[in-house]
Each structure stands twice: as C-alpha cells, then as structure tokens.
mmCIF file of C-alpha atoms in Angstrom:
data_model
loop_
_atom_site.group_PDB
_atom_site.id
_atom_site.type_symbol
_atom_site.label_atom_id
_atom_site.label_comp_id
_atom_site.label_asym_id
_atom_site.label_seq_id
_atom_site.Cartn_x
_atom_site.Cartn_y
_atom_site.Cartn_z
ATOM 1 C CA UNK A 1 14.625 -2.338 25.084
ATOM 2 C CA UNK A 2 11.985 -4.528 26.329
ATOM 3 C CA UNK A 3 10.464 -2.239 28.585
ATOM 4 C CA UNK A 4 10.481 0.665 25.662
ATOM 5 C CA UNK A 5 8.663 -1.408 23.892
ATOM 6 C CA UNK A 6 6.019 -2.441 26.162
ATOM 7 C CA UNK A 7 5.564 1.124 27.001
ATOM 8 C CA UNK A 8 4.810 2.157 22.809
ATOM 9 C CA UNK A 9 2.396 -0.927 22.669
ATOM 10 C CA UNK A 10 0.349 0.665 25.727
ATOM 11 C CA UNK A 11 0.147 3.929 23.937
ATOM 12 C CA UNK A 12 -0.466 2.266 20.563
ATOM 13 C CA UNK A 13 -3.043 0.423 21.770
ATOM 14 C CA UNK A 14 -4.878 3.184 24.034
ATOM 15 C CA UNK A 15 -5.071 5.040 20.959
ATOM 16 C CA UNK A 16 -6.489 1.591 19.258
ATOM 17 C CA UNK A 17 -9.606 2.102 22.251
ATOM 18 C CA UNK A 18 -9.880 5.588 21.677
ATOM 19 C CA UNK A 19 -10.460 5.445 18.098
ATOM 20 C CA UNK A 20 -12.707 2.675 18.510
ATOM 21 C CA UNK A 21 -14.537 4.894 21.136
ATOM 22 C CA UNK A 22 -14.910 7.806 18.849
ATOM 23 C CA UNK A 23 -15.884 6.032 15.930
ATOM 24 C CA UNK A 24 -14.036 5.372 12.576
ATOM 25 C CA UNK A 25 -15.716 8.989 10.853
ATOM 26 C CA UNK A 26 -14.392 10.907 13.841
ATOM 27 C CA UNK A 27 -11.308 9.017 13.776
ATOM 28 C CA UNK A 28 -10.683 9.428 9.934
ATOM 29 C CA UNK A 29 -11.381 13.872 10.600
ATOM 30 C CA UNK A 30 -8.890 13.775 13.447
ATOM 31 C CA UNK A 31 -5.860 12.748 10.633
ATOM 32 C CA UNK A 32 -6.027 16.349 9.692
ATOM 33 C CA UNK A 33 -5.043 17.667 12.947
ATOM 34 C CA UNK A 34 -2.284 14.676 13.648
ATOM 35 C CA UNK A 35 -0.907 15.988 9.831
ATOM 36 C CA UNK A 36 -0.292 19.410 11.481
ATOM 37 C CA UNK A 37 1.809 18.318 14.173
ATOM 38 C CA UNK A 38 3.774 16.121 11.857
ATOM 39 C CA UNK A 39 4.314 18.586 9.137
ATOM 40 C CA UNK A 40 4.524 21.525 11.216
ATOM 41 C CA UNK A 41 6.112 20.547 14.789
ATOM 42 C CA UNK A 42 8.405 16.728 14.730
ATOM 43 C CA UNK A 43 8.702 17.064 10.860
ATOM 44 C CA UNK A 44 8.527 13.394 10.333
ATOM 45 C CA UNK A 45 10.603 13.049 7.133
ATOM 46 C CA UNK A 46 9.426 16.493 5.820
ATOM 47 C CA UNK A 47 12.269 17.141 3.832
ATOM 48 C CA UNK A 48 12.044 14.075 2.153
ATOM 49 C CA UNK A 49 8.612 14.180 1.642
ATOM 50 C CA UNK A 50 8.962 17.900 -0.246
ATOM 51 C CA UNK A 51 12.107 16.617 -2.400
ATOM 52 C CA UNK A 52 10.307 13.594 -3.590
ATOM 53 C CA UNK A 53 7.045 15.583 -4.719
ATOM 54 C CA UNK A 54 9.176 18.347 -6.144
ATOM 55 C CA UNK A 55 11.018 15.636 -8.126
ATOM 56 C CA UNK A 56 7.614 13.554 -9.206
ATOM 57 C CA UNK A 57 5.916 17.274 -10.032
ATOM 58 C CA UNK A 58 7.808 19.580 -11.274
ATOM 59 C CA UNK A 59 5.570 21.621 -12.446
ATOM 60 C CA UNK A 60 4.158 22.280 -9.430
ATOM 61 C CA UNK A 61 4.818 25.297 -7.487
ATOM 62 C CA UNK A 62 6.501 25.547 -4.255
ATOM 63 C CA UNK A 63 3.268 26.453 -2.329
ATOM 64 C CA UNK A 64 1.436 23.708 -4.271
ATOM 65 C CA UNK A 65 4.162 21.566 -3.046
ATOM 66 C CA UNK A 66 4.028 22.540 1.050
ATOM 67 C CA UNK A 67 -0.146 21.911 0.412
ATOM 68 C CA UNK A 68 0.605 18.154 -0.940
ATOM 69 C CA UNK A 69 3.072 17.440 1.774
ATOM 70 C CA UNK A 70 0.994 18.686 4.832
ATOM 71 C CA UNK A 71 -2.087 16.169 2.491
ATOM 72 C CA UNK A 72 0.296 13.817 2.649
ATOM 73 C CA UNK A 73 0.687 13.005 6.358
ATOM 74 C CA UNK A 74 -2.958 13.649 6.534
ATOM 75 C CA UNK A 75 -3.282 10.743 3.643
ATOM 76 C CA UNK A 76 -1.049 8.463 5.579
ATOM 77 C CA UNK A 77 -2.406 9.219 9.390
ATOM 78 C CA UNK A 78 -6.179 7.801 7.836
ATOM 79 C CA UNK A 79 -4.327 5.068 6.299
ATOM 80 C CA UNK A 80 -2.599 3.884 9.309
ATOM 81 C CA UNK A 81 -5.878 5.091 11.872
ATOM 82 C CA UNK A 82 -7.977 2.765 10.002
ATOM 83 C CA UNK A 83 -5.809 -0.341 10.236
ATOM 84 C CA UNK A 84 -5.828 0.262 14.060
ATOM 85 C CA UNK A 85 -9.680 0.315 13.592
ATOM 86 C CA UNK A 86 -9.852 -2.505 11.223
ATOM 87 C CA UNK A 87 -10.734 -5.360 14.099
ATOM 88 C CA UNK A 88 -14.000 -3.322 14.673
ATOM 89 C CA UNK A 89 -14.312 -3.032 10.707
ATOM 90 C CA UNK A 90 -18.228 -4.931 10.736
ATOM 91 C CA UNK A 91 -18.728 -7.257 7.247
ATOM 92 C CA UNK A 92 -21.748 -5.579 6.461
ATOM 93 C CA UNK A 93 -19.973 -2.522 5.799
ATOM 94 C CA UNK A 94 -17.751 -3.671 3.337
ATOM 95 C CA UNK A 95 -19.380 -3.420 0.536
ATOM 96 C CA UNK A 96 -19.450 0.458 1.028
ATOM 97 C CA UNK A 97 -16.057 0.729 2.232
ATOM 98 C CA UNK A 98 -14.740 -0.061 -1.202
ATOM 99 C CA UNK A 99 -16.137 -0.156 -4.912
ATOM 100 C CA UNK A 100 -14.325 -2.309 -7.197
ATOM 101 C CA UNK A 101 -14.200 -1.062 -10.879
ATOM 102 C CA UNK A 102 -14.606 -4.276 -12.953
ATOM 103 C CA UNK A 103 -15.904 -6.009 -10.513
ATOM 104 C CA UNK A 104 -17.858 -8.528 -12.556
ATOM 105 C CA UNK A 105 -14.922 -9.505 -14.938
ATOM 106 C CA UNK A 106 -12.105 -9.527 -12.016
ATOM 107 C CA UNK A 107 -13.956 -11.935 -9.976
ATOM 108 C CA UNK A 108 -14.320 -14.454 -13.257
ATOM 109 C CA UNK A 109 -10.227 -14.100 -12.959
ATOM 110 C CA UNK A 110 -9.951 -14.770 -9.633
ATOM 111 C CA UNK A 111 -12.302 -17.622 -9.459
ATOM 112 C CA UNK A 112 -11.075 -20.411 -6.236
ATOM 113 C CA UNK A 113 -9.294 -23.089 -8.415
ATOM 114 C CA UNK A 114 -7.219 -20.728 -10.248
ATOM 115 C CA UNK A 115 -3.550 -19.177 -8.924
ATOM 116 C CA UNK A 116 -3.305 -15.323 -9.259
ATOM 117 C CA UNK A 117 -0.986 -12.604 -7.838
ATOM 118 C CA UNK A 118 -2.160 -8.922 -6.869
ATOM 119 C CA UNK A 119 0.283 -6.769 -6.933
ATOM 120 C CA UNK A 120 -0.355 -2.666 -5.102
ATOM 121 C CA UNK A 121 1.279 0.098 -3.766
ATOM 122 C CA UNK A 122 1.391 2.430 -1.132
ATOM 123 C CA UNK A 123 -1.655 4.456 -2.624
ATOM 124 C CA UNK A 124 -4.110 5.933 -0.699
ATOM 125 C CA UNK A 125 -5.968 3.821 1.518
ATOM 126 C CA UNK A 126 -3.479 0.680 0.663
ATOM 127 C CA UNK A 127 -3.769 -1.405 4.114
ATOM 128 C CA UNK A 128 -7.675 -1.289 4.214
ATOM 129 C CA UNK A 129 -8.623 -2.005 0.806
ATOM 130 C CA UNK A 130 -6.322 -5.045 0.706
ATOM 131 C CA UNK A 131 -6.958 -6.311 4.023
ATOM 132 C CA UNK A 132 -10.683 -6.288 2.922
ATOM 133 C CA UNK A 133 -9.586 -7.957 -0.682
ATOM 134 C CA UNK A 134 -10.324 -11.383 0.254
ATOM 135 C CA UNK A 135 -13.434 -11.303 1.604
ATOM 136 C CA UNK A 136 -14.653 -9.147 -1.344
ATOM 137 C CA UNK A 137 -13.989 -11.476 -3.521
ATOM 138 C CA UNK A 138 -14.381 -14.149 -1.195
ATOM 139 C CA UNK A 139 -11.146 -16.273 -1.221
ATOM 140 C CA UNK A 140 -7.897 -16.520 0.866
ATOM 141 C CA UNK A 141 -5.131 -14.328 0.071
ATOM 142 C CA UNK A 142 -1.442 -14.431 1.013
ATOM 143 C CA UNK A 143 -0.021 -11.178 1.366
ATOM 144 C CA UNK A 144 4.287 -10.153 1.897
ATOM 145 C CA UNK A 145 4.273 -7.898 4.703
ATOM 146 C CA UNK A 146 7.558 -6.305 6.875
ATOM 147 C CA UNK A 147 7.272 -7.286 10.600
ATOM 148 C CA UNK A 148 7.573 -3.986 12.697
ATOM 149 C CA UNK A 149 10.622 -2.519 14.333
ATOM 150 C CA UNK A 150 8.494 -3.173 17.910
ATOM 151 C CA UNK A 151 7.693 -6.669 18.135
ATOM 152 C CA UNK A 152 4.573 -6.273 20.275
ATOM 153 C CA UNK A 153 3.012 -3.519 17.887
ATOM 154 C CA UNK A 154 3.919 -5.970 14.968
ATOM 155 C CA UNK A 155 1.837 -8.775 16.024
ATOM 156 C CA UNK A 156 -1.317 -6.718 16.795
ATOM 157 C CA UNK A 157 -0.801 -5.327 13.441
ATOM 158 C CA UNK A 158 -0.169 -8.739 11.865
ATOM 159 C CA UNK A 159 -3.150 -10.024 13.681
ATOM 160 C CA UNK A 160 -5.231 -7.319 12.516
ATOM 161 C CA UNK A 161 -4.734 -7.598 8.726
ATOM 162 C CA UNK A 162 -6.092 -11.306 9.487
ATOM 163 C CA UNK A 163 -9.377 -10.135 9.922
ATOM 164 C CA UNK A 164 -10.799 -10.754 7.076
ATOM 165 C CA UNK A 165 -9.193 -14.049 5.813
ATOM 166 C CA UNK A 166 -5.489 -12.986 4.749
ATOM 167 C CA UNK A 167 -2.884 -14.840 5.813
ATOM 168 C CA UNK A 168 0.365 -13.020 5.995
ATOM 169 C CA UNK A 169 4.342 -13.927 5.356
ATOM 170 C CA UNK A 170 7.061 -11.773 6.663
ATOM 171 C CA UNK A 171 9.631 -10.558 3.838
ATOM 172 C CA UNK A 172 12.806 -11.955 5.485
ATOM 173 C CA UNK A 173 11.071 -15.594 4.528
ATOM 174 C CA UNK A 174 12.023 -16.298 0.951
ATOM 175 C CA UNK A 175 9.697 -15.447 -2.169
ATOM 176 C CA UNK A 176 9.641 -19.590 -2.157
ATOM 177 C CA UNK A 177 6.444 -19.260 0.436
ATOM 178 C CA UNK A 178 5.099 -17.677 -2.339
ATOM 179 C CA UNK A 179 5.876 -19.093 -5.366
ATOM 180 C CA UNK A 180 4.644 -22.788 -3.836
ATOM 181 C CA UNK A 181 1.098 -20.949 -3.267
ATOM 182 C CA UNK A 182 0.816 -20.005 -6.761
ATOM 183 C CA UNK A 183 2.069 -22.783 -8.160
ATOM 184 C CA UNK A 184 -0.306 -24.637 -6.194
ATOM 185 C CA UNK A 185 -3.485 -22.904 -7.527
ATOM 186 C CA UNK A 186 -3.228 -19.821 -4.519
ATOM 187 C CA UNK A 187 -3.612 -15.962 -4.469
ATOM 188 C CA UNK A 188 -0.690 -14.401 -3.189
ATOM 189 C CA UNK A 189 -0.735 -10.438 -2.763
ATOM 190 C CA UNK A 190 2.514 -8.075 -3.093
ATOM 191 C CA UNK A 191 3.396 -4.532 -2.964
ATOM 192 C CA UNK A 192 5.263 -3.712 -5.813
ATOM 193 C CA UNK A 193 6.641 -0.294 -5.187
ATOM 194 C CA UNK A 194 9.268 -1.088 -2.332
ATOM 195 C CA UNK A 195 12.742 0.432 -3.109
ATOM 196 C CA UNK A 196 15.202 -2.122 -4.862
ATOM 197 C CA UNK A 197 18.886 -2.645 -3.454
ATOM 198 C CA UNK A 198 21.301 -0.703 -4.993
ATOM 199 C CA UNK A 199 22.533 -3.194 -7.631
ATOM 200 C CA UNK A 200 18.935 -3.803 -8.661
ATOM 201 C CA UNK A 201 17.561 -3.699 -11.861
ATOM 202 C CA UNK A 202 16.560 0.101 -12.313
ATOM 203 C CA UNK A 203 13.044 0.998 -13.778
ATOM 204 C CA UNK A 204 11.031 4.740 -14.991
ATOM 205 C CA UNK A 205 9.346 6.167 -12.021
ATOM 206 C CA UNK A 206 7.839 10.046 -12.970
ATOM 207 C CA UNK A 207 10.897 10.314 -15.372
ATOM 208 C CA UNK A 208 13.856 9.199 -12.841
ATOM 209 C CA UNK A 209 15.065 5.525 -12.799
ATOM 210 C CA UNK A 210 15.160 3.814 -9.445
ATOM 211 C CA UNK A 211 15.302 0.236 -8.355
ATOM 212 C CA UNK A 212 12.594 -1.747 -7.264
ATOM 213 C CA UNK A 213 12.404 -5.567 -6.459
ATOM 214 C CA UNK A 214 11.144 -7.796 -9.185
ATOM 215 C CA UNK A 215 9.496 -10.899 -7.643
ATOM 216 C CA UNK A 216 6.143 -10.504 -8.676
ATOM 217 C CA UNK A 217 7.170 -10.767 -12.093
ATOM 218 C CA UNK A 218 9.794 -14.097 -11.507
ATOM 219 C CA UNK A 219 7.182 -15.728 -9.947
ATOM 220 C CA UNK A 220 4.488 -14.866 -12.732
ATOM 221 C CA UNK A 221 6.726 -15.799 -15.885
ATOM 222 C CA UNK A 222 7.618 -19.295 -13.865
ATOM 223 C CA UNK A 223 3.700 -20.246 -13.219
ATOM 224 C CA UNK A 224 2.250 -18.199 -16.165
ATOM 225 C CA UNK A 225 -0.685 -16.882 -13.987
ATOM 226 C CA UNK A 226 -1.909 -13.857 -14.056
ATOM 227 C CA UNK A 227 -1.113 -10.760 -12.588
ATOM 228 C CA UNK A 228 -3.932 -8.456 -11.279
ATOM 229 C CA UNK A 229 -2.641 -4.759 -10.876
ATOM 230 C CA UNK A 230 -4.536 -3.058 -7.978
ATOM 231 C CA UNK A 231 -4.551 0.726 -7.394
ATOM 232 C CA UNK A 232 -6.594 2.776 -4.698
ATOM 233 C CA UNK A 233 -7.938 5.706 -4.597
ATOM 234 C CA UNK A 234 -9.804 7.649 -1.652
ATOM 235 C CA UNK A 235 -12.958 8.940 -2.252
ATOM 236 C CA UNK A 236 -14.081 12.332 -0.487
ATOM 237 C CA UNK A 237 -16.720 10.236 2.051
ATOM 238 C CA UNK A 238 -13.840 8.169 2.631
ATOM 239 C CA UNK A 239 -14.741 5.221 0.886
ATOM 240 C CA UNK A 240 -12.146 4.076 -1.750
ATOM 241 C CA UNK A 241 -12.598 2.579 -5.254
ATOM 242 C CA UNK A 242 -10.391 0.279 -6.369
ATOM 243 C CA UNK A 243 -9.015 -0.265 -10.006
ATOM 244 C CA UNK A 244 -7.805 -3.558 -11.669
ATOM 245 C CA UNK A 245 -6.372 -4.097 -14.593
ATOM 246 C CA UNK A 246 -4.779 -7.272 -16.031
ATOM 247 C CA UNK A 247 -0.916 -7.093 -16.355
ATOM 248 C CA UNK A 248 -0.263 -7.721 -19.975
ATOM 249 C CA UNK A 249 2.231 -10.465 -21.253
ATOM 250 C CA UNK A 250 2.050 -9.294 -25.064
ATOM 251 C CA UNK A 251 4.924 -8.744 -26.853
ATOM 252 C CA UNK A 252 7.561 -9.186 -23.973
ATOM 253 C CA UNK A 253 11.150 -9.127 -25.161
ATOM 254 C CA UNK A 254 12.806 -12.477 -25.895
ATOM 255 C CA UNK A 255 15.441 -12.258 -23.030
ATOM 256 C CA UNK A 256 14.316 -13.568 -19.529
ATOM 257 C CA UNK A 257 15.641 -10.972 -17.488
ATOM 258 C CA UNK A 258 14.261 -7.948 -19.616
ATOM 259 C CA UNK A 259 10.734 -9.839 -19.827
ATOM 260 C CA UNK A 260 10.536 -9.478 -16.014
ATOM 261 C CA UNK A 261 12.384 -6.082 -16.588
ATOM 262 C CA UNK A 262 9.647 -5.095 -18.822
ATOM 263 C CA UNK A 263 6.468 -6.808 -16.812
ATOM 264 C CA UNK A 264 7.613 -4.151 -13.697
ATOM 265 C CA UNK A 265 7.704 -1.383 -15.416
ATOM 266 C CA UNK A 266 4.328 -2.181 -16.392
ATOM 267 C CA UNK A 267 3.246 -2.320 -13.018
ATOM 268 C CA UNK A 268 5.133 0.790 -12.104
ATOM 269 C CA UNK A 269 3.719 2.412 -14.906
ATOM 270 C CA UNK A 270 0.079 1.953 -13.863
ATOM 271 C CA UNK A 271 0.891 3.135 -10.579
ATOM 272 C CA UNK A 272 2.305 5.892 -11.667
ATOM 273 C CA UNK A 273 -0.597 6.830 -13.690
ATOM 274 C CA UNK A 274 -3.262 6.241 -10.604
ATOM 275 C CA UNK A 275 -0.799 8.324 -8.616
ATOM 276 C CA UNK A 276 -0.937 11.387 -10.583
ATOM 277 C CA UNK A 277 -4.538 11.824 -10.488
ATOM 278 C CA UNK A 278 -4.401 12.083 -6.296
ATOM 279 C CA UNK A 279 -0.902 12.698 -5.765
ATOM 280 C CA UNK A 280 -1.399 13.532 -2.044
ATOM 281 C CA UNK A 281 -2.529 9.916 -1.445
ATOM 282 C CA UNK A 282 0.762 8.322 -1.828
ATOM 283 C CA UNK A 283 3.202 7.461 0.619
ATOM 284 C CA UNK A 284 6.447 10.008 -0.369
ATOM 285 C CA UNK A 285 8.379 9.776 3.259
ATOM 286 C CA UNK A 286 10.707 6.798 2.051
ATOM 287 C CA UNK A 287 13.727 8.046 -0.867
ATOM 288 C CA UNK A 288 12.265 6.722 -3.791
ATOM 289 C CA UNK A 289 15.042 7.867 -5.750
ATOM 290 C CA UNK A 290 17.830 7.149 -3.357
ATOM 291 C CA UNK A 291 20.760 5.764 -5.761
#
C-alpha cells in the first residue's frame, strides 16, 4: 500500500510541475480536455453525476443534461488544477483572482477582535476562493477539511491550502477545535453542504429532502456570532466573485433543535439559489440524495 501510494504522489506531483510550467491560464484551458476523458472514457461517477442534475433540473432536457455533466468535470478539473497551482498563486494577484460583493460592509463584520464562522459549498471555484479568504480580508481562518485517502497527497494538499494564512483541522477531530476558536474571538470556516448520516436531521435541497450535518449552526446558537454565508461563482476570465450574505437569526422557532434545523436550511437555501444560476459549477459526483 505504501509503495502505491508513493507511486500516485510522484504522478500527482509531476503534474503539480507541469502545471506550474505551463502556467495557471494554460492550465485552467487544459480542464476541458481532462473533462472529455472523464465523461467520455473512465466515466468517473457519470451516472451519478446525470441522476443528480436530472433530479435538481427537471426541466431540463436530456441533451441539456449530458452538456452540464461533461461542464461539470470540466468545473471540477479547474477547481482541483488550481489548488495544485495555488503554492505559485503570487499575492499581488489576488485581488484579481476574486471580487468580493460587499466587500466594504463584510470586512466591518469580520473585523480581528470579533469571532465569526463562514460557512460554503462545493461551488465553483470553492478551494481557491477560500484558501485566498484570509488574506483578503486579512485575518487567520480555521477551516474543517477531510484528510485524503493517500496520505502523502493529503499533506501536500493540506500544506497547500496554508498558503495564505489558513490553518486547517481534519473532520475526524471533534467540532470542539472549533467551537473553542469561536468562542475565543476566532474565524472558523466550514462547508456546509456535506451529506448528513442517515439518521440526520433532513433538510429541502432543489425540492428533495436529504441530510446534511448541522454544526455550523450548534456552534453559532451557543456563541451567538455571526454566520457569514459564502457562495462562488466563476467568471468567464476565470476570476470568481464571491457573494456574502449574513445568515439571519430573525424569527427562529422556539425549540432548540428546529432553530438549528431552521438556520441550515437557510444556508442550504442560499446555496441553492447561487447554484441555479451556474449549475455546471457545482460538484454533483457525490449522492446528494442518497437516503
């Protein structure tokens, strides 16, 4: 296993110096010819990725459905390319790499001495924009990442969303990593669209209910900070803007467990929404609605 694993991390990383050879423009074109050979010749997932667009769009036709798919992998192949370039990523262009809408007011939110949680999803160019989030707005941010199936890979990758002053903690460790930052004035990041276990609480996701986990919410009703809902979208020069939005806490039910109920479907909601305008740009090869 360990030599199978050494072996990935040399091709993984040979394609790390190749991309950084050719440039991140070149790199972000080539995605559409990697999407071919996905969708086309291994079919990575492709019947899950159909069933879960024909189930969030069904008023889509079945040739408008094959042309989001094959986008799809091409979406997720410049997602993943440009956290294997992200290392070379230089600070000075950051500031065209991604727009944020709101800037202005966000950044009064998010001031230093005051605890916050973002909260994203796997929307467009997810990995980038949020590894870049702290030094836009130029403070320290804790994100909940999954460690990779190869160990090797996983600690480049870990390394690499460090760039830019996040600090990462596996999921495995408990949400109490994370609720001690907040409560002690940090900014902790989380993405909110991960598939629940099956005796989750279940939530509206493009009509269907499916489960989804509900920290995010637990930890913002016990330190009553706010909750900054992120959403990114990928702009045709490749740059993304990003839109924020305050999580409301208005007129929450009275019962605990529906007020977090009701704060993620909130999130979920807004997703939702910034999903349907680029539908292509989301990551569909996991089963959303499995149970």
């Amino acid at each position: 296993m360990l030599n199978k694993h050494k072996i990935e991390y040399l091709f993984f990383t040979a394609f790390v110096k190749l991309f950084r050879t050719i440039g991140l423009k070149r790199t972000r074109h080539s995605a559409k010819y990697f999407a071919y050979i996905l969708y086309y010749v291994i079919r990575l997932r492709r019947r899950v990725v159909i069933e879960n667009l024909k189930t969030a769009l069904p008023q889509k036709s079945e040739a408008e459905i094959k042309k989001l798919a094959l986008q799809t992998y091409r979406n997720i192949l410049i997602t993943f390319f440009e956290l294997m370039y992200l290392p070379n990523f230089k600070k000075e262009e950051i500031d065209l790499a991604i727009v944020i809408d709101n800037f202005d007011e966000i950044k009064s939110k998010v001031a230093s001495s005051r605890a916050v949680i973002f909260i994203t999803g796997h929307l467009a160019g997810w990995e980038l924009c949020m590894s870049l989030l702290p030094f836009k707005i130029e403070r320290q941010i804790i994100f909940l990442a999954q460690a990779q199936s190869n160990p090797l890979v996983s600690d480049w990758i870990m390394k690499a969303r460090k760039t830019f002053g996040a600090e990462i903690i596996l999921s495995g460790v408990s949400f109490r990593h994370l609720y001690e930052s907040v409560k002690n004035g940090g900014a902790v990041g989380i993405v909110g669209d991960q598939r629940g276990t099956l005796e989750g609480k279940r939530f509206t996701f493009f009509g269907r209910p499916t489960a989804l986990h509900t920290g995010a919410a637990q930890i913002a009703l016990k330190t009553k900070c706010p909750v900054i809902m992120i959403a990114c979208q990928r702009q045709k020069d490749f740059s993304y803007k990003m839109y924020m939005e305050e999580l409301s806490f208005e007129n929450l039910p009275d019962d605990g467990d529906e007020k977090i109920k009701e704060l993620t479907q909130r999130y979920i909601s807004f997703l939702e929404k910034h999903i349907q305008k680029n539908p292509e740009q989301y990551f569909w090869l996991h089963k959303i609605w499995k149970y």
